[in-house]
CSV table of C-alpha atoms in Angstrom, one decimal:
chain,number,residue,atom,x,y,z
V,1,UNK,CA,70.4,30.4,-25.9
V,2,UNK,CA,67.2,31.5,-24.4
V,3,UNK,CA,66.9,28.3,-22.0
V,4,UNK,CA,66.4,26.2,-25.7
V,5,UNK,CA,68.2,22.9,-26.3
V,6,UNK,CA,68.3,20.8,-29.4
V,7,UNK,CA,69.3,17.4,-29.4
V,8,UNK,CA,70.9,15.9,-31.3
V,9,UNK,CA,73.3,18.8,-32.3
V,10,UNK,CA,74.5,16.8,-35.2
V,11,UNK,CA,73.2,14.0,-37.3
V,12,UNK,CA,74.8,12.0,-40.6
V,13,UNK,CA,72.2,9.5,-41.9
V,14,UNK,CA,70.8,8.0,-45.1
V,15,UNK,CA,68.5,9.0,-47.8
V,16,UNK,CA,65.3,6.9,-46.8
V,17,UNK,CA,66.1,6.6,-43.0
V,18,UNK,CA,63.6,8.3,-40.3
V,19,UNK,CA,65.1,11.1,-38.2
V,20,UNK,CA,63.7,13.3,-35.6
V,21,UNK,CA,65.0,16.4,-34.4
V,22,UNK,CA,63.9,17.3,-30.5
V,23,UNK,CA,63.5,20.8,-29.0
V,24,UNK,CA,63.3,21.4,-25.2
V,25,UNK,CA,62.5,24.4,-23.7
V,26,UNK,CA,62.6,25.4,-20.0
V,27,UNK,CA,60.6,28.7,-20.4
V,28,UNK,CA,57.0,28.1,-20.4
V,29,UNK,CA,56.5,29.4,-23.7
V,30,UNK,CA,53.3,28.7,-26.0
V,31,UNK,CA,54.9,28.8,-29.0
V,32,UNK,CA,57.6,27.1,-30.8
V,33,UNK,CA,58.6,26.9,-34.1
V,34,UNK,CA,61.0,24.8,-36.5
V,35,UNK,CA,62.8,26.6,-39.3
V,36,UNK,CA,65.4,25.5,-41.4
V,37,UNK,CA,69.0,27.7,-42.8
V,38,UNK,CA,70.3,26.9,-46.3
V,39,UNK,CA,72.4,29.1,-47.9
V,40,UNK,CA,70.9,32.1,-50.1
V,41,UNK,CA,67.6,31.5,-48.4
V,42,UNK,CA,68.1,32.9,-45.1
V,43,UNK,CA,65.5,31.0,-42.9
V,44,UNK,CA,62.3,29.5,-43.6
V,45,UNK,CA,59.6,28.5,-41.4
V,46,UNK,CA,58.8,24.6,-41.5
V,47,UNK,CA,56.0,24.1,-38.7
V,48,UNK,CA,54.7,25.7,-35.4
V,49,UNK,CA,53.1,25.0,-33.1
V,50,UNK,CA,50.9,26.7,-30.9
V,51,UNK,CA,50.2,24.7,-27.9
V,52,UNK,CA,50.1,21.1,-26.7
V,53,UNK,CA,49.0,19.5,-29.6
V,54,UNK,CA,48.2,22.5,-31.6
V,55,UNK,CA,50.3,22.8,-35.3
V,56,UNK,CA,50.0,24.2,-38.1
V,57,UNK,CA,52.1,24.1,-41.3
V,58,UNK,CA,54.9,27.1,-42.2
V,59,UNK,CA,56.7,27.5,-45.9
V,60,UNK,CA,58.3,24.6,-46.5
V,61,UNK,CA,56.4,21.9,-44.8
V,62,UNK,CA,56.5,19.1,-47.2
V,63,UNK,CA,58.4,16.0,-46.0
V,64,UNK,CA,58.4,17.3,-42.7
V,65,UNK,CA,55.9,16.4,-39.6
V,66,UNK,CA,55.6,17.5,-35.8
V,67,UNK,CA,54.2,17.0,-32.6
V,68,UNK,CA,54.1,18.8,-29.3
V,69,UNK,CA,53.0,16.3,-26.6
V,70,UNK,CA,54.1,18.6,-23.7
V,71,UNK,CA,54.3,22.1,-23.5
V,72,UNK,CA,58.2,21.8,-23.4
V,73,UNK,CA,58.9,19.8,-26.5
V,74,UNK,CA,58.4,20.2,-29.8
V,75,UNK,CA,59.6,17.2,-32.2
V,76,UNK,CA,60.3,17.3,-35.8
V,77,UNK,CA,60.4,14.2,-38.0
V,78,UNK,CA,61.8,13.5,-41.2
V,79,UNK,CA,59.5,10.5,-42.5
V,80,UNK,CA,62.1,9.4,-45.1
V,81,UNK,CA,65.1,12.0,-45.1
V,82,UNK,CA,66.1,13.2,-48.9
V,83,UNK,CA,69.3,15.0,-49.5
V,84,UNK,CA,67.6,18.3,-50.1
V,85,UNK,CA,66.3,17.9,-46.3
V,86,UNK,CA,70.5,18.4,-45.4
V,87,UNK,CA,70.2,22.2,-43.8
V,88,UNK,CA,70.4,23.1,-40.6
V,89,UNK,CA,67.5,23.5,-38.5
V,90,UNK,CA,67.4,25.7,-35.8
V,91,UNK,CA,64.0,25.4,-33.1
V,92,UNK,CA,62.1,29.1,-31.6
V,93,UNK,CA,60.0,29.8,-29.5
V,94,UNK,CA,57.8,32.7,-28.6
V,95,UNK,CA,55.8,33.9,-25.7
V,96,UNK,CA,52.7,35.1,-27.6
V,97,UNK,CA,51.6,34.7,-31.3
V,98,UNK,CA,51.1,38.7,-31.0
V,99,UNK,CA,53.1,40.1,-34.2
V,100,UNK,CA,55.7,42.3,-31.4
V,101,UNK,CA,56.8,39.1,-29.6
V,102,UNK,CA,60.3,38.3,-30.0
V,103,UNK,CA,61.2,34.8,-31.0
V,104,UNK,CA,64.4,33.6,-29.2
V,105,UNK,CA,66.5,30.6,-31.0
V,106,UNK,CA,67.6,27.5,-30.0
V,107,UNK,CA,71.4,26.6,-30.8
V,108,UNK,CA,70.7,24.6,-34.3
V,109,UNK,CA,71.2,20.8,-35.3
V,110,UNK,CA,73.2,20.4,-38.4
V,111,UNK,CA,71.3,17.6,-40.3
V,112,UNK,CA,73.7,15.9,-43.2
V,113,UNK,CA,71.4,13.1,-45.4
V,114,UNK,CA,73.5,11.2,-47.4
R,1,UNK,CA,53.2,38.4,-49.9
R,2,UNK,CA,56.2,39.3,-47.5
R,3,UNK,CA,60.2,39.5,-48.3
R,4,UNK,CA,63.1,40.7,-47.4
R,5,UNK,CA,65.8,41.7,-48.9
R,6,UNK,CA,69.6,42.2,-47.8
R,7,UNK,CA,71.0,43.7,-50.5
R,8,UNK,CA,74.6,43.0,-49.7
R,9,UNK,CA,76.0,39.3,-48.9
R,10,UNK,CA,79.2,40.6,-47.5
R,11,UNK,CA,79.9,43.7,-45.7
R,12,UNK,CA,83.9,44.8,-44.6
R,13,UNK,CA,85.0,47.8,-42.4
R,14,UNK,CA,87.7,48.7,-40.5
R,15,UNK,CA,87.7,48.4,-36.7
R,16,UNK,CA,86.6,51.5,-35.4
R,17,UNK,CA,84.4,52.5,-38.1
R,18,UNK,CA,80.9,53.0,-38.1
R,19,UNK,CA,79.1,49.9,-40.0
R,20,UNK,CA,75.8,50.1,-42.3
R,21,UNK,CA,73.8,46.8,-42.9
R,22,UNK,CA,70.9,47.5,-45.1
R,23,UNK,CA,67.5,46.0,-45.2
R,24,UNK,CA,64.5,46.6,-47.3
R,25,UNK,CA,60.9,45.0,-47.1
R,26,UNK,CA,58.1,44.5,-49.0
R,27,UNK,CA,54.6,44.0,-46.9
R,28,UNK,CA,51.1,44.8,-47.1
R,29,UNK,CA,50.7,47.1,-44.3
R,30,UNK,CA,52.5,48.3,-41.3
R,31,UNK,CA,55.5,45.7,-40.7
R,32,UNK,CA,57.3,44.2,-37.7
R,33,UNK,CA,61.0,44.3,-38.6
R,34,UNK,CA,63.7,42.7,-36.0
R,35,UNK,CA,67.2,41.9,-36.4
R,36,UNK,CA,69.0,39.0,-35.5
R,37,UNK,CA,72.9,37.9,-35.4
R,38,UNK,CA,74.4,34.6,-35.9
R,39,UNK,CA,78.1,33.9,-34.4
R,40,UNK,CA,79.7,30.5,-36.0
R,41,UNK,CA,77.9,27.2,-34.6
R,42,UNK,CA,75.3,29.3,-32.6
R,43,UNK,CA,71.8,30.2,-33.0
R,44,UNK,CA,70.2,33.5,-33.8
R,45,UNK,CA,70.3,36.4,-31.1
R,46,UNK,CA,67.9,38.9,-31.3
R,47,UNK,CA,69.2,42.3,-31.5
R,48,UNK,CA,66.4,44.3,-31.7
R,49,UNK,CA,63.2,45.3,-33.4
R,50,UNK,CA,61.0,47.9,-34.6
R,51,UNK,CA,57.3,47.7,-33.3
R,52,UNK,CA,55.9,51.5,-33.5
R,53,UNK,CA,56.5,55.1,-32.4
R,54,UNK,CA,60.0,56.7,-32.7
R,55,UNK,CA,61.7,55.6,-36.0
R,56,UNK,CA,65.2,55.0,-34.3
R,57,UNK,CA,65.4,52.3,-32.6
R,58,UNK,CA,68.3,50.8,-30.0
R,59,UNK,CA,69.1,47.7,-29.0
R,60,UNK,CA,72.1,45.3,-28.1
R,61,UNK,CA,75.9,45.6,-28.3
R,62,UNK,CA,75.6,49.3,-29.4
R,63,UNK,CA,73.9,48.4,-32.4
R,64,UNK,CA,70.4,50.7,-33.7
R,65,UNK,CA,68.4,50.5,-36.6
R,66,UNK,CA,66.4,53.1,-38.4
R,67,UNK,CA,62.9,53.0,-40.1
R,68,UNK,CA,62.4,54.8,-43.0
R,69,UNK,CA,58.8,53.9,-44.4
R,70,UNK,CA,59.3,55.6,-47.4
R,71,UNK,CA,62.1,53.7,-48.3
R,72,UNK,CA,60.9,50.2,-47.0
R,73,UNK,CA,63.8,50.1,-45.0
R,74,UNK,CA,65.7,49.2,-42.0
R,75,UNK,CA,69.0,49.4,-42.0
R,76,UNK,CA,71.3,48.6,-39.0
R,77,UNK,CA,73.9,50.7,-37.6
R,78,UNK,CA,76.5,50.8,-35.2
R,79,UNK,CA,78.9,53.9,-35.0
R,80,UNK,CA,82.0,52.6,-33.9
R,81,UNK,CA,82.5,48.6,-35.2
R,82,UNK,CA,84.5,46.3,-32.9
R,83,UNK,CA,86.4,43.1,-34.2
R,84,UNK,CA,83.5,41.0,-31.8
R,85,UNK,CA,81.0,42.4,-34.3
R,86,UNK,CA,81.9,40.5,-36.9
R,87,UNK,CA,79.2,37.7,-37.8
R,88,UNK,CA,76.3,36.8,-39.8
R,89,UNK,CA,73.4,39.4,-39.7
R,90,UNK,CA,69.5,38.7,-40.1
R,91,UNK,CA,66.8,40.9,-40.8
R,92,UNK,CA,63.3,39.3,-40.6
R,93,UNK,CA,59.9,41.0,-41.1
R,94,UNK,CA,56.4,40.4,-40.2
R,95,UNK,CA,53.2,42.1,-41.6
R,96,UNK,CA,51.0,43.4,-38.7
R,97,UNK,CA,47.7,41.3,-40.1
R,98,UNK,CA,49.0,37.7,-41.0
R,99,UNK,CA,47.8,34.7,-38.6
R,100,UNK,CA,50.7,32.8,-38.5
R,101,UNK,CA,53.4,34.4,-36.1
R,102,UNK,CA,56.2,33.4,-38.6
R,103,UNK,CA,59.2,35.8,-39.8
R,104,UNK,CA,60.5,36.2,-43.1
R,105,UNK,CA,64.2,36.3,-43.3
R,106,UNK,CA,66.7,37.8,-45.2
R,107,UNK,CA,69.3,35.6,-46.8
R,108,UNK,CA,71.6,37.7,-44.2
R,109,UNK,CA,75.0,39.9,-44.6
R,110,UNK,CA,78.2,38.5,-43.4
R,111,UNK,CA,80.0,41.8,-41.7
R,112,UNK,CA,83.6,41.7,-41.1
R,113,UNK,CA,85.1,44.1,-39.4
R,114,UNK,CA,89.0,44.1,-39.8
R,115,UNK,CA,91.4,45.1,-37.1
């Protein structure tokens, strides 16, 4: 999985609780992304980062925040989890922002919000 | 706006037969196109991409895809399917002039290769 680890791999939580998912890379890539995967929607971008402390919103960013204090780590936080955030979350990395650059994906985190 | 359509949720093919997984796209201007495969409980694995040049792109595991600009399609193909090709396949697109590097994905096609 391209030197990317995600933790935890599975999590069950209750509505209203905060949740933080971690993505760690060993490739020293500049760009990191968080996607969510839902049936009938494919993958949709939540947030992405183009460097330490540099982040921006994606297509479905409401209810999520991110932080990147080190090149290798990109954290996704659900401040107050809702059942609609039950999903599989994937982190991805790419070397450059060029459209030609390939994104490589981590193994995913399955989150269930009860 | 960018979008990708994978018109078939499920494709079944007999082992040894050729397979095709369809993808059409909509972008302003010229696209970058990607195919990924997802095996159960795994992340997405990159198969191939079209950037420019030859319309026929060859990728991993014997897969290839043909870019057709007039039909706005990028179908994934393989001459002889293997049981191990059974997986979920995603097509993705990015327009060249967009600012962010995010990909727009189709909803996926589940390929089942029957022994």
